[in-house]
Amino acid sequence: LKAHIEYSNEPWNGIFWSALYVREKGKDLDSNPYRAGYKYYSTRAVEIFNIWQEEFGGTERLVRVLNTYHHDEWMSRNMLAYNGNYQSVDVLASAPYFYGCWSRTTNSRCADTDKIPRTINEATSVKHLFDIIDNPDDPYGMAETLNWMDVQKEVADEFGVAFHTYEGGQHLAMNWGDNTLSQERENTLLALIRKANRTGKMGTRYRQLLEGWKQRGGELFTLYTLPQTYHRFGTFGIKEQLNQSRFQTAIAK
């Protein structure tokens, strides 16, 4: 068996303590905290890989994984190039999620009402949610997610490492930091998101994602998450609980 080693989870993502940690530890590496953080992260990851290599007597049974933000090509390049870290890395892993602009302020591109006729927090039907996912102009929609696979695969090939995912799937989730919605509106939107994830249309989108991944030369794809009951912070997972038959899931419909 091979051990897949990955140092921390999304240490570039400011919602996690690990991001604050690596930015503090790397503050002497770059004047920009974001860049400082991922430079420290990639270097520290290699140090940890080397400990495993010593204990295992080589790398034959190890898969050394460096995770990156799916929409940031330059972070991937810089992490691999910095200190020649790519020489001690086997895999570049990103998280291809498909969803859509949450609101007009999510991204500068989300403010364009011509290209983004509706955001997730404006949806009033399941159809609206799939229209958002399928919008080729949405920076977080299916088309853009597949395009970024091409970009990250090119980076991986350039540095001679494999391309995996550490997470991926659909990411229709509430933005609980948005205080503009009433409680009634939150409840209605959450119900729509859950209904969308239980339809055969969602199964079609999952197949589109996974087939697109294979076509682009991606290898291991780690779907997020384990069978999991829907909860306040997300409607993730193809199966909602362990005993659910796969034939009852959206991907089988």
PDB file of C-alpha atoms in Angstrom:
ATOM      1  CA  LEU A   1       0.000   0.000   0.000  1.00  0.00           C
ATOM      2  CA  LYS A   2       1.053   3.576  -0.612  1.00  0.00           C
ATOM      3  CA  ALA A   3       0.650   6.420   1.866  1.00  0.00           C
ATOM      4  CA  HIS A   4      -0.663   9.667   0.374  1.00  0.00           C
ATOM      5  CA  ILE A   5       0.884  12.502   2.407  1.00  0.00           C
ATOM      6  CA  GLU A   6      -0.529  16.023   2.374  1.00  0.00           C
ATOM      7  CA  TYR A   7       0.510  18.684   4.858  1.00  0.00           C
ATOM      8  CA  SER A   8      -2.609  20.314   6.304  1.00  0.00           C
ATOM      9  CA  ASN A   9      -5.809  21.294   4.500  1.00  0.00           C
ATOM     10  CA  GLU A  10      -5.923  24.341   2.234  1.00  0.00           C
ATOM     11  CA  PRO A  11      -3.195  26.298   4.053  1.00  0.00           C
ATOM     12  CA  TRP A  12      -3.740  29.098   1.515  1.00  0.00           C
ATOM     13  CA  ASN A  13      -7.421  29.493   2.467  1.00  0.00           C
ATOM     14  CA  GLY A  14      -7.901  32.353   4.943  1.00  0.00           C
ATOM     15  CA  ILE A  15     -10.943  30.731   6.611  1.00  0.00           C
ATOM     16  CA  PHE A  16      -8.666  28.131   8.225  1.00  0.00           C
ATOM     17  CA  TRP A  17      -6.211  28.610  11.093  1.00  0.00           C
ATOM     18  CA  SER A  18      -3.559  26.798   9.064  1.00  0.00           C
ATOM     19  CA  ALA A  19      -3.480  29.706   6.589  1.00  0.00           C
ATOM     20  CA  LEU A  20      -2.839  32.197   9.381  1.00  0.00           C
ATOM     21  CA  TYR A  21      -0.142  29.908  10.746  1.00  0.00           C
ATOM     22  CA  VAL A  22       1.818  29.531   7.490  1.00  0.00           C
ATOM     23  CA  ARG A  23       1.543  33.256   6.747  1.00  0.00           C
ATOM     24  CA  GLU A  24       3.016  34.060  10.135  1.00  0.00           C
ATOM     25  CA  LYS A  25       5.767  31.466   9.781  1.00  0.00           C
ATOM     26  CA  GLY A  26       6.592  32.644   6.263  1.00  0.00           C
ATOM     27  CA  LYS A  27       6.446  36.398   6.852  1.00  0.00           C
ATOM     28  CA  ASP A  28      10.167  36.767   6.130  1.00  0.00           C
ATOM     29  CA  LEU A  29       9.839  34.996   2.764  1.00  0.00           C
ATOM     30  CA  ASP A  30       7.664  37.558   0.987  1.00  0.00           C
ATOM     31  CA  SER A  31       6.119  40.967   1.669  1.00  0.00           C
ATOM     32  CA  ASN A  32       2.738  39.636   0.513  1.00  0.00           C
ATOM     33  CA  PRO A  33       1.151  37.446   3.251  1.00  0.00           C
ATOM     34  CA  TYR A  34      -0.615  35.199   0.733  1.00  0.00           C
ATOM     35  CA  ARG A  35       2.592  34.453  -1.169  1.00  0.00           C
ATOM     36  CA  ALA A  36       4.587  34.187   2.055  1.00  0.00           C
ATOM     37  CA  GLY A  37       2.143  31.575   3.307  1.00  0.00           C
ATOM     38  CA  TYR A  38       2.271  29.284   0.308  1.00  0.00           C
ATOM     39  CA  LYS A  39       6.044  29.557   0.037  1.00  0.00           C
ATOM     40  CA  TYR A  40       6.384  28.440   3.644  1.00  0.00           C
ATOM     41  CA  TYR A  41       3.731  25.756   3.155  1.00  0.00           C
ATOM     42  CA  SER A  42       5.458  24.150   0.165  1.00  0.00           C
ATOM     43  CA  THR A  43       8.854  24.213   1.880  1.00  0.00           C
ATOM     44  CA  ARG A  44       7.506  22.789   5.137  1.00  0.00           C
ATOM     45  CA  ALA A  45       5.588  20.123   3.205  1.00  0.00           C
ATOM     46  CA  VAL A  46       8.850  18.963   1.615  1.00  0.00           C
ATOM     47  CA  GLU A  47      10.511  18.807   5.048  1.00  0.00           C
ATOM     48  CA  ILE A  48       7.703  16.535   6.223  1.00  0.00           C
ATOM     49  CA  PHE A  49       7.918  14.420   3.051  1.00  0.00           C
ATOM     50  CA  ASN A  50      11.615  13.922   3.774  1.00  0.00           C
ATOM     51  CA  ILE A  51      10.852  12.615   7.270  1.00  0.00           C
ATOM     52  CA  TRP A  52       8.483  10.044   5.764  1.00  0.00           C
ATOM     53  CA  GLN A  53      11.056   9.158   3.135  1.00  0.00           C
ATOM     54  CA  GLU A  54      13.655   8.496   5.816  1.00  0.00           C
ATOM     55  CA  GLU A  55      11.289   6.341   7.859  1.00  0.00           C
ATOM     56  CA  PHE A  56      10.067   4.377   4.828  1.00  0.00           C
ATOM     57  CA  GLY A  57      13.554   3.938   3.392  1.00  0.00           C
ATOM     58  CA  GLY A  58      12.668   5.669   0.129  1.00  0.00           C
ATOM     59  CA  THR A  59       9.671   7.021  -1.769  1.00  0.00           C
ATOM     60  CA  GLU A  60       8.406   3.843  -3.476  1.00  0.00           C
ATOM     61  CA  ARG A  61       5.432   3.560  -1.101  1.00  0.00           C
ATOM     62  CA  LEU A  62       4.805   7.295  -0.766  1.00  0.00           C
ATOM     63  CA  VAL A  63       2.676   9.741  -2.755  1.00  0.00           C
ATOM     64  CA  ARG A  64       3.759  13.260  -1.808  1.00  0.00           C
ATOM     65  CA  VAL A  65       0.900  15.696  -2.399  1.00  0.00           C
ATOM     66  CA  LEU A  66       0.992  19.493  -2.622  1.00  0.00           C
ATOM     67  CA  ASN A  67      -2.464  21.082  -2.621  1.00  0.00           C
ATOM     68  CA  THR A  68      -3.353  24.261  -4.482  1.00  0.00           C
ATOM     69  CA  TYR A  69      -6.285  26.580  -5.163  1.00  0.00           C
ATOM     70  CA  HIS A  70      -7.992  25.382  -8.343  1.00  0.00           C
ATOM     71  CA  HIS A  71      -8.314  28.945  -9.709  1.00  0.00           C
ATOM     72  CA  ASP A  72      -4.726  30.040  -9.028  1.00  0.00           C
ATOM     73  CA  GLU A  73      -2.199  28.909 -11.625  1.00  0.00           C
ATOM     74  CA  TRP A  74       0.544  31.162 -10.268  1.00  0.00           C
ATOM     75  CA  MET A  75       0.372  29.750  -6.765  1.00  0.00           C
ATOM     76  CA  SER A  76       0.828  26.273  -8.212  1.00  0.00           C
ATOM     77  CA  ARG A  77       3.822  27.352 -10.284  1.00  0.00           C
ATOM     78  CA  ASN A  78       5.435  29.314  -7.475  1.00  0.00           C
ATOM     79  CA  MET A  79       5.026  26.572  -4.872  1.00  0.00           C
ATOM     80  CA  LEU A  80       6.561  23.953  -7.130  1.00  0.00           C
ATOM     81  CA  ALA A  81       9.378  26.201  -8.346  1.00  0.00           C
ATOM     82  CA  TYR A  82      10.269  27.706  -4.959  1.00  0.00           C
ATOM     83  CA  ASN A  83      13.507  26.148  -3.647  1.00  0.00           C
ATOM     84  CA  GLY A  84      13.112  23.472  -6.319  1.00  0.00           C
ATOM     85  CA  ASN A  85      10.351  21.922  -4.215  1.00  0.00           C
ATOM     86  CA  TYR A  86       8.865  20.127  -7.222  1.00  0.00           C
ATOM     87  CA  GLN A  87      11.778  17.684  -7.031  1.00  0.00           C
ATOM     88  CA  SER A  88      10.303  16.279  -3.810  1.00  0.00           C
ATOM     89  CA  VAL A  89       6.646  16.323  -4.888  1.00  0.00           C
ATOM     90  CA  ASP A  90       4.746  13.575  -6.714  1.00  0.00           C
ATOM     91  CA  VAL A  91       1.337  15.198  -7.077  1.00  0.00           C
ATOM     92  CA  LEU A  92      -0.209  18.620  -7.541  1.00  0.00           C
ATOM     93  CA  ALA A  93      -3.785  18.434  -6.234  1.00  0.00           C
ATOM     94  CA  SER A  94      -6.563  20.983  -6.646  1.00  0.00           C
ATOM     95  CA  ALA A  95     -10.284  21.039  -5.812  1.00  0.00           C
ATOM     96  CA  PRO A  96     -12.518  21.284  -8.898  1.00  0.00           C
ATOM     97  CA  TYR A  97     -15.925  22.361  -7.574  1.00  0.00           C
ATOM     98  CA  PHE A  98     -18.828  23.560  -9.701  1.00  0.00           C
ATOM     99  CA  TYR A  99     -21.380  26.052  -8.395  1.00  0.00           C
ATOM    100  CA  GLY A 100     -21.761  29.748  -9.244  1.00  0.00           C
ATOM    101  CA  CYS A 101     -21.549  33.335  -8.062  1.00  0.00           C
ATOM    102  CA  TRP A 102     -23.176  33.595  -4.654  1.00  0.00           C
ATOM    103  CA  SER A 103     -23.889  37.319  -4.981  1.00  0.00           C
ATOM    104  CA  ARG A 104     -22.901  40.361  -7.030  1.00  0.00           C
ATOM    105  CA  THR A 105     -19.976  41.040  -4.673  1.00  0.00           C
ATOM    106  CA  THR A 106     -18.457  37.529  -4.716  1.00  0.00           C
ATOM    107  CA  ASN A 107     -16.190  38.355  -7.647  1.00  0.00           C
ATOM    108  CA  SER A 108     -15.872  41.384  -9.927  1.00  0.00           C
ATOM    109  CA  ARG A 109     -17.149  39.231 -12.785  1.00  0.00           C
ATOM    110  CA  CYS A 110     -20.287  38.414 -10.794  1.00  0.00           C
ATOM    111  CA  ALA A 111     -21.368  42.065 -10.992  1.00  0.00           C
ATOM    112  CA  ASP A 112     -21.948  41.870 -14.757  1.00  0.00           C
ATOM    113  CA  THR A 113     -25.710  41.393 -15.056  1.00  0.00           C
ATOM    114  CA  ASP A 114     -25.476  40.704 -18.789  1.00  0.00           C
ATOM    115  CA  LYS A 115     -23.139  37.731 -18.403  1.00  0.00           C
ATOM    116  CA  ILE A 116     -24.398  36.731 -14.949  1.00  0.00           C
ATOM    117  CA  PRO A 117     -28.178  37.178 -15.162  1.00  0.00           C
ATOM    118  CA  ARG A 118     -28.720  35.489 -11.808  1.00  0.00           C
ATOM    119  CA  THR A 119     -26.618  34.624  -8.765  1.00  0.00           C
ATOM    120  CA  ILE A 120     -27.272  31.799  -6.302  1.00  0.00           C
ATOM    121  CA  ASN A 121     -28.777  34.089  -3.675  1.00  0.00           C
ATOM    122  CA  GLU A 122     -31.215  35.330  -6.326  1.00  0.00           C
ATOM    123  CA  ALA A 123     -32.404  31.858  -7.373  1.00  0.00           C
ATOM    124  CA  THR A 124     -36.055  31.004  -6.822  1.00  0.00           C
ATOM    125  CA  SER A 125     -36.193  27.563  -8.456  1.00  0.00           C
ATOM    126  CA  VAL A 126     -34.097  24.444  -8.976  1.00  0.00           C
ATOM    127  CA  LYS A 127     -33.945  25.353 -12.665  1.00  0.00           C
ATOM    128  CA  HIS A 128     -32.306  28.654 -11.756  1.00  0.00           C
ATOM    129  CA  LEU A 129     -29.564  26.781  -9.858  1.00  0.00           C
ATOM    130  CA  PHE A 130     -28.764  24.580 -12.841  1.00  0.00           C
ATOM    131  CA  ASP A 131     -28.853  27.576 -15.169  1.00  0.00           C
ATOM    132  CA  ILE A 132     -26.183  29.140 -12.929  1.00  0.00           C
ATOM    133  CA  ILE A 133     -24.036  25.986 -12.954  1.00  0.00           C
ATOM    134  CA  ASP A 134     -24.345  25.721 -16.736  1.00  0.00           C
ATOM    135  CA  ASN A 135     -23.617  29.398 -17.458  1.00  0.00           C
ATOM    136  CA  PRO A 136     -20.287  29.438 -19.371  1.00  0.00           C
ATOM    137  CA  ASP A 137     -19.635  33.002 -18.173  1.00  0.00           C
ATOM    138  CA  ASP A 138     -19.940  32.206 -14.469  1.00  0.00           C
ATOM    139  CA  PRO A 139     -16.432  32.126 -12.917  1.00  0.00           C
ATOM    140  CA  TYR A 140     -17.484  29.213 -10.682  1.00  0.00           C
ATOM    141  CA  GLY A 141     -19.706  27.295 -13.129  1.00  0.00           C
ATOM    142  CA  MET A 142     -19.027  23.961 -14.788  1.00  0.00           C
ATOM    143  CA  ALA A 143     -17.321  25.345 -17.891  1.00  0.00           C
ATOM    144  CA  GLU A 144     -14.887  27.454 -15.886  1.00  0.00           C
ATOM    145  CA  THR A 145     -14.164  24.555 -13.522  1.00  0.00           C
ATOM    146  CA  LEU A 146     -13.254  22.348 -16.483  1.00  0.00           C
ATOM    147  CA  ASN A 147     -11.134  25.109 -18.045  1.00  0.00           C
ATOM    148  CA  TRP A 148      -9.096  25.420 -14.863  1.00  0.00           C
ATOM    149  CA  MET A 149      -8.442  21.676 -14.984  1.00  0.00           C
ATOM    150  CA  ASP A 150      -6.633  22.299 -18.267  1.00  0.00           C
ATOM    151  CA  VAL A 151      -4.590  25.106 -16.744  1.00  0.00           C
ATOM    152  CA  GLN A 152      -3.549  23.173 -13.626  1.00  0.00           C
ATOM    153  CA  LYS A 153      -2.801  20.021 -15.647  1.00  0.00           C
ATOM    154  CA  GLU A 154      -0.451  22.095 -17.809  1.00  0.00           C
ATOM    155  CA  VAL A 155       1.371  23.276 -14.677  1.00  0.00           C
ATOM    156  CA  ALA A 156       1.629  19.723 -13.351  1.00  0.00           C
ATOM    157  CA  ASP A 157       3.029  18.516 -16.676  1.00  0.00           C
ATOM    158  CA  GLU A 158       5.508  21.367 -16.798  1.00  0.00           C
ATOM    159  CA  PHE A 159       6.988  20.294 -13.450  1.00  0.00           C
ATOM    160  CA  GLY A 160       6.726  16.554 -14.098  1.00  0.00           C
ATOM    161  CA  VAL A 161       4.194  15.746 -11.373  1.00  0.00           C
ATOM    162  CA  ALA A 162       0.821  13.988 -11.523  1.00  0.00           C
ATOM    163  CA  PHE A 163      -2.464  15.886 -11.301  1.00  0.00           C
ATOM    164  CA  HIS A 164      -4.992  14.750  -8.666  1.00  0.00           C
ATOM    165  CA  THR A 165      -7.793  16.322  -6.680  1.00  0.00           C
ATOM    166  CA  TYR A 166      -7.837  16.501  -2.895  1.00  0.00           C
ATOM    167  CA  GLU A 167     -11.558  17.399  -3.030  1.00  0.00           C
ATOM    168  CA  GLY A 168     -14.130  18.068  -5.705  1.00  0.00           C
ATOM    169  CA  GLY A 169     -17.777  17.874  -6.714  1.00  0.00           C
ATOM    170  CA  GLN A 170     -20.704  20.260  -6.397  1.00  0.00           C
ATOM    171  CA  HIS A 171     -20.415  23.188  -4.016  1.00  0.00           C
ATOM    172  CA  LEU A 172     -23.904  24.654  -3.799  1.00  0.00           C
ATOM    173  CA  ALA A 173     -23.713  26.032  -0.295  1.00  0.00           C
ATOM    174  CA  MET A 174     -25.175  28.906   1.666  1.00  0.00           C
ATOM    175  CA  ASN A 175     -23.002  31.910   2.395  1.00  0.00           C
ATOM    176  CA  TRP A 176     -23.834  32.241   6.064  1.00  0.00           C
ATOM    177  CA  GLY A 177     -21.907  35.504   6.259  1.00  0.00           C
ATOM    178  CA  ASP A 178     -24.477  37.176   3.994  1.00  0.00           C
ATOM    179  CA  ASN A 179     -26.676  39.190   6.339  1.00  0.00           C
ATOM    180  CA  THR A 180     -28.869  40.564   3.563  1.00  0.00           C
ATOM    181  CA  LEU A 181     -31.191  37.549   3.487  1.00  0.00           C
ATOM    182  CA  SER A 182     -34.164  37.113   5.786  1.00  0.00           C
ATOM    183  CA  GLN A 183     -34.514  33.888   7.755  1.00  0.00           C
ATOM    184  CA  GLU A 184     -37.414  32.889   5.538  1.00  0.00           C
ATOM    185  CA  ARG A 185     -35.355  33.490   2.399  1.00  0.00           C
ATOM    186  CA  GLU A 186     -32.434  31.484   3.834  1.00  0.00           C
ATOM    187  CA  ASN A 187     -34.731  28.553   4.571  1.00  0.00           C
ATOM    188  CA  THR A 188     -36.264  28.674   1.093  1.00  0.00           C
ATOM    189  CA  LEU A 189     -32.895  28.837  -0.654  1.00  0.00           C
ATOM    190  CA  LEU A 190     -31.437  26.042   1.466  1.00  0.00           C
ATOM    191  CA  ALA A 191     -34.407  23.826   0.554  1.00  0.00           C
ATOM    192  CA  LEU A 192     -33.834  24.576  -3.157  1.00  0.00           C
ATOM    193  CA  ILE A 193     -30.156  23.643  -2.911  1.00  0.00           C
ATOM    194  CA  ARG A 194     -30.982  20.341  -1.234  1.00  0.00           C
ATOM    195  CA  LYS A 195     -33.675  19.562  -3.767  1.00  0.00           C
ATOM    196  CA  ALA A 196     -31.255  20.285  -6.614  1.00  0.00           C
ATOM    197  CA  ASN A 197     -28.693  17.872  -5.202  1.00  0.00           C
ATOM    198  CA  ARG A 198     -31.276  15.058  -5.142  1.00  0.00           C
ATOM    199  CA  THR A 199     -32.282  15.348  -8.798  1.00  0.00           C
ATOM    200  CA  GLY A 200     -31.087  13.372 -11.788  1.00  0.00           C
ATOM    201  CA  LYS A 201     -29.812  16.629 -13.271  1.00  0.00           C
ATOM    202  CA  MET A 202     -27.162  16.735 -10.564  1.00  0.00           C
ATOM    203  CA  GLY A 203     -26.098  13.225 -11.511  1.00  0.00           C
ATOM    204  CA  THR A 204     -25.654  14.447 -15.088  1.00  0.00           C
ATOM    205  CA  ARG A 205     -23.429  17.288 -13.877  1.00  0.00           C
ATOM    206  CA  TYR A 206     -21.311  14.911 -11.777  1.00  0.00           C
ATOM    207  CA  ARG A 207     -20.754  12.703 -14.821  1.00  0.00           C
ATOM    208  CA  GLN A 208     -19.841  15.781 -16.855  1.00  0.00           C
ATOM    209  CA  LEU A 209     -17.280  16.759 -14.227  1.00  0.00           C
ATOM    210  CA  LEU A 210     -15.723  13.304 -13.926  1.00  0.00           C
ATOM    211  CA  GLU A 211     -15.659  12.642 -17.669  1.00  0.00           C
ATOM    212  CA  GLY A 212     -14.075  16.055 -18.193  1.00  0.00           C
ATOM    213  CA  TRP A 213     -11.455  15.163 -15.595  1.00  0.00           C
ATOM    214  CA  LYS A 214     -10.538  11.929 -17.363  1.00  0.00           C
ATOM    215  CA  GLN A 215     -10.414  13.612 -20.772  1.00  0.00           C
ATOM    216  CA  ARG A 216      -7.913  16.128 -19.426  1.00  0.00           C
ATOM    217  CA  GLY A 217      -5.546  13.492 -18.099  1.00  0.00           C
ATOM    218  CA  GLY A 218      -6.372  13.865 -14.422  1.00  0.00           C
ATOM    219  CA  GLU A 219      -5.686  10.817 -12.263  1.00  0.00           C
ATOM    220  CA  LEU A 220      -7.093  10.214  -8.757  1.00  0.00           C
ATOM    221  CA  PHE A 221     -10.292  12.196  -8.134  1.00  0.00           C
ATOM    222  CA  THR A 222     -11.360  12.472  -4.489  1.00  0.00           C
ATOM    223  CA  LEU A 223     -15.044  13.333  -4.311  1.00  0.00           C
ATOM    224  CA  TYR A 224     -16.063  15.477  -1.369  1.00  0.00           C
ATOM    225  CA  THR A 225     -17.370  14.167   0.913  1.00  0.00           C
ATOM    226  CA  LEU A 226     -18.040  10.864   2.623  1.00  0.00           C
ATOM    227  CA  PRO A 227     -21.733   9.961   2.818  1.00  0.00           C
ATOM    228  CA  GLN A 228     -22.975  12.814   4.929  1.00  0.00           C
ATOM    229  CA  THR A 229     -26.325  14.086   6.129  1.00  0.00           C
ATOM    230  CA  TYR A 230     -27.018  17.574   4.816  1.00  0.00           C
ATOM    231  CA  HIS A 231     -26.226  20.201   7.418  1.00  0.00           C
ATOM    232  CA  ARG A 232     -26.174  23.948   7.899  1.00  0.00           C
ATOM    233  CA  PHE A 233     -22.804  24.464   6.244  1.00  0.00           C
ATOM    234  CA  GLY A 234     -23.224  22.363   3.150  1.00  0.00           C
ATOM    235  CA  THR A 235     -25.145  19.966   0.964  1.00  0.00           C
ATOM    236  CA  PHE A 236     -22.219  17.797  -0.010  1.00  0.00           C
ATOM    237  CA  GLY A 237     -21.848  14.186  -0.971  1.00  0.00           C
ATOM    238  CA  ILE A 238     -23.500  11.895  -3.484  1.00  0.00           C
ATOM    239  CA  LYS A 239     -24.872   9.703  -0.682  1.00  0.00           C
ATOM    240  CA  GLU A 240     -26.621  11.228   2.325  1.00  0.00           C
ATOM    241  CA  GLN A 241     -25.996   8.286   4.657  1.00  0.00           C
ATOM    242  CA  LEU A 242     -24.065   5.028   4.588  1.00  0.00           C
ATOM    243  CA  ASN A 243     -27.078   2.748   4.124  1.00  0.00           C
ATOM    244  CA  GLN A 244     -28.474   4.668   1.167  1.00  0.00           C
ATOM    245  CA  SER A 245     -28.473   2.545  -1.971  1.00  0.00           C
ATOM    246  CA  ARG A 246     -26.375   3.968  -4.774  1.00  0.00           C
ATOM    247  CA  PHE A 247     -29.406   3.492  -7.003  1.00  0.00           C
ATOM    248  CA  GLN A 248     -31.263   6.064  -4.891  1.00  0.00           C
ATOM    249  CA  THR A 249     -28.644   8.753  -5.427  1.00  0.00           C
ATOM    250  CA  ALA A 250     -28.797  11.598  -7.921  1.00  0.00           C
ATOM    251  CA  ILE A 251     -25.863  10.262  -9.905  1.00  0.00           C
ATOM    252  CA  ALA A 252     -27.805   7.059 -10.648  1.00  0.00           C
ATOM    253  CA  LYS A 253     -31.032   8.811 -11.691  1.00  0.00           C
TER     254      LYS A 253
END
